Tab-separated table of C-alpha atoms in Angstrom:
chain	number	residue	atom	x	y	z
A	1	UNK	CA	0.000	0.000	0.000
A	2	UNK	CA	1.209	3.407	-0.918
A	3	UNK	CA	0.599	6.160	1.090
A	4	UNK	CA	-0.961	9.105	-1.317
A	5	UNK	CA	-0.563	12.510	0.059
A	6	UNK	CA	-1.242	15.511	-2.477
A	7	UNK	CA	-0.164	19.017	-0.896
A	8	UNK	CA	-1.316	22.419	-2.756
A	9	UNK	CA	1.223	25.085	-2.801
A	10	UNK	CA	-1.310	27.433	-3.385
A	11	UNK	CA	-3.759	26.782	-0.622
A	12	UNK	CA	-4.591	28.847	2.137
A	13	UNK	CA	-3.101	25.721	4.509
A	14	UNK	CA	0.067	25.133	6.248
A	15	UNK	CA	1.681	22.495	5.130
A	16	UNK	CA	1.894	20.261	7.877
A	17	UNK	CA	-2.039	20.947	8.067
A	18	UNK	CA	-2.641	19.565	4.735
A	19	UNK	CA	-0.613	16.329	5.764
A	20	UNK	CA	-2.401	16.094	9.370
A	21	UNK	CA	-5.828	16.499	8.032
A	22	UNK	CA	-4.816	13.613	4.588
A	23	UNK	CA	-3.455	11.289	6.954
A	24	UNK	CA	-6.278	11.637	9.161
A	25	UNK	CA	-9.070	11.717	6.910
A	26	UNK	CA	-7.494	8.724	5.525
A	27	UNK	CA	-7.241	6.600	8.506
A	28	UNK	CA	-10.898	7.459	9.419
A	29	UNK	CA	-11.970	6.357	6.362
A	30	UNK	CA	-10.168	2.984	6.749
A	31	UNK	CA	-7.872	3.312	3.739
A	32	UNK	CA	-5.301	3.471	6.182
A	33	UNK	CA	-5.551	0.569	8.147
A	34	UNK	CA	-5.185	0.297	11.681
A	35	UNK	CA	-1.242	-0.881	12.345
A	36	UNK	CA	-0.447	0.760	8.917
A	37	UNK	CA	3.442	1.978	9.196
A	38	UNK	CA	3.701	5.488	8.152
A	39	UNK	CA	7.030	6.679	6.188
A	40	UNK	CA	9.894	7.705	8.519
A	41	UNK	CA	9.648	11.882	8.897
A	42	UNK	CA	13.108	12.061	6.758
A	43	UNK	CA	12.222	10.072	4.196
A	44	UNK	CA	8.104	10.884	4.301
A	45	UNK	CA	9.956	14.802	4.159
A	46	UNK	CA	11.850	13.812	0.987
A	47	UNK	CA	9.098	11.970	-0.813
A	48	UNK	CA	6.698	15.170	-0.340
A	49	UNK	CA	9.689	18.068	-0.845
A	50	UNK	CA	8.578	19.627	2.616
A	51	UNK	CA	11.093	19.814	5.677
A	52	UNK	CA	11.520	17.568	8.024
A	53	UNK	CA	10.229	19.446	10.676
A	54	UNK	CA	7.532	19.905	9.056
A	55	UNK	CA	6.302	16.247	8.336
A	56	UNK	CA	7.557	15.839	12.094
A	57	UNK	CA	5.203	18.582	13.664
A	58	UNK	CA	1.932	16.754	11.649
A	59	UNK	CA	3.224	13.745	13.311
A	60	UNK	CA	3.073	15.386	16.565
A	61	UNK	CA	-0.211	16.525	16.309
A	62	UNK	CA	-1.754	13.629	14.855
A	63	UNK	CA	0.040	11.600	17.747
A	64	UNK	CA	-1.735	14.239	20.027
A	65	UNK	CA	-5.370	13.895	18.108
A	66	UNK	CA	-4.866	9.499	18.526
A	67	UNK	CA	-5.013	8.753	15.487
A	68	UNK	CA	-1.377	7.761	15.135
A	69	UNK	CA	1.416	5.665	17.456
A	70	UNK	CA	4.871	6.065	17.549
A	71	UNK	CA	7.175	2.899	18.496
A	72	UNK	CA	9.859	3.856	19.350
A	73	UNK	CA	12.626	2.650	16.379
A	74	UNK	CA	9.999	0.322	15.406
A	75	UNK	CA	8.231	3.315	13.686
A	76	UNK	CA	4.743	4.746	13.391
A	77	UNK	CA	1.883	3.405	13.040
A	78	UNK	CA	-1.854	4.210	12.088
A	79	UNK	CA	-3.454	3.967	16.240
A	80	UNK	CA	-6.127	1.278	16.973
A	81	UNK	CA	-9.860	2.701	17.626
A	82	UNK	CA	-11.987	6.104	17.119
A	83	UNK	CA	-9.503	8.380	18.425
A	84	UNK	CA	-11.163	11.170	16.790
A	85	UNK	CA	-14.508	10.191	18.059
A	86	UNK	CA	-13.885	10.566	21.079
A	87	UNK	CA	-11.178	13.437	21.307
A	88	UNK	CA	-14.591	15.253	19.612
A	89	UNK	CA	-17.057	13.698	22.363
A	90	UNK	CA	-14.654	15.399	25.075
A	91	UNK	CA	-14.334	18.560	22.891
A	92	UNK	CA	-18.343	18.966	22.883
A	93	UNK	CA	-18.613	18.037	26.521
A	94	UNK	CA	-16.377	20.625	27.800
A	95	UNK	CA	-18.198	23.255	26.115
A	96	UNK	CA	-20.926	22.456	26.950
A	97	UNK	CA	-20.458	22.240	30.557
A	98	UNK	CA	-18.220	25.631	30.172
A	99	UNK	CA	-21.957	27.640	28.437
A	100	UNK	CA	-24.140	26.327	30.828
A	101	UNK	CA	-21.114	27.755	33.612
A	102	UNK	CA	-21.123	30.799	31.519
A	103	UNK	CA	-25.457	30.769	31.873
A	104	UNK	CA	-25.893	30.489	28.380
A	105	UNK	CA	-29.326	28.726	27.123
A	106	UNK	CA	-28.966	25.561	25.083
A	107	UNK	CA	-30.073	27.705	21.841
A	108	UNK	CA	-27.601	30.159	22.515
A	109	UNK	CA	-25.194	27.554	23.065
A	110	UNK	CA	-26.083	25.904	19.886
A	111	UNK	CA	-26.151	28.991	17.962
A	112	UNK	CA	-22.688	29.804	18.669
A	113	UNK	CA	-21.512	25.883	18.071
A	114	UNK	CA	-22.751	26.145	14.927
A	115	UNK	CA	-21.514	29.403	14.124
A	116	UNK	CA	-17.634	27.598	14.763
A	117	UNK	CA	-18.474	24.640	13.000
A	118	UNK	CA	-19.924	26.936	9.697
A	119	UNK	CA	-16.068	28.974	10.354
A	120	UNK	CA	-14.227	25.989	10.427
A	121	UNK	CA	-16.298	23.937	7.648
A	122	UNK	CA	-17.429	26.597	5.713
A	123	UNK	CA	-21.165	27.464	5.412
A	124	UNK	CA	-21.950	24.618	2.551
């Protein structure tokens, strides 16, 4: 299996955003298996014509998010379960514990969750 990452110069996105958010979107999906061993950073840095630091800092933060595991000198590997899921579930929980602190109503709560989510999605 070949790992197919496509990075746009032009876009509005860091780099190491448009790897995190491939890679993850990928293992979600299942076309990267769970146990799948990424490229090293070096050579995964070479291969896409970025710097190493920055293949190494969407490593980080895709370590961070659960969806991947490093080894060690074994290497790095696509994590076991719904990482995101639930790194989401918390997300949603602490804000809405934080409005409801904050005496917001649930529609005003809402409102403003969905205001983010159109920001960060886009309103389509």
């Amino acid at each position: 299996m070949t790992l197919k990452i496509v990075l746009d110069p032009d876009a509005g996105t860091a780099p190491y955003e448009q790897l995190r958010t491939q890679i993850s979107e990928l293992a979600r999906s299942g076309a990267l298996p769970v146990g799948f061993r990424l490229p090293t950073v070096r050579g995964f840095a070479e291969e896409l014509g970025l710097a190493a630091n920055t293949v190494a800092k969407a490593y980080r933060a895709l370590e961070a998010d659960g969806v991947i595991e490093t080894r060690g000198r074994n290497g790095t590997f696509v994590a076991a379960g719904d990482a995101a899921d639930r790194h989401a579930a918390a997300a949603a929980q602490e804000y809405a514990e934080q409005a409801r602190r904050l005496g917001l109503s649930r529609d005003e709560a809402l409102s403003l969750a969905q205001d983010a989510l159109r920001a960060a999605y886009g309103s389509g």
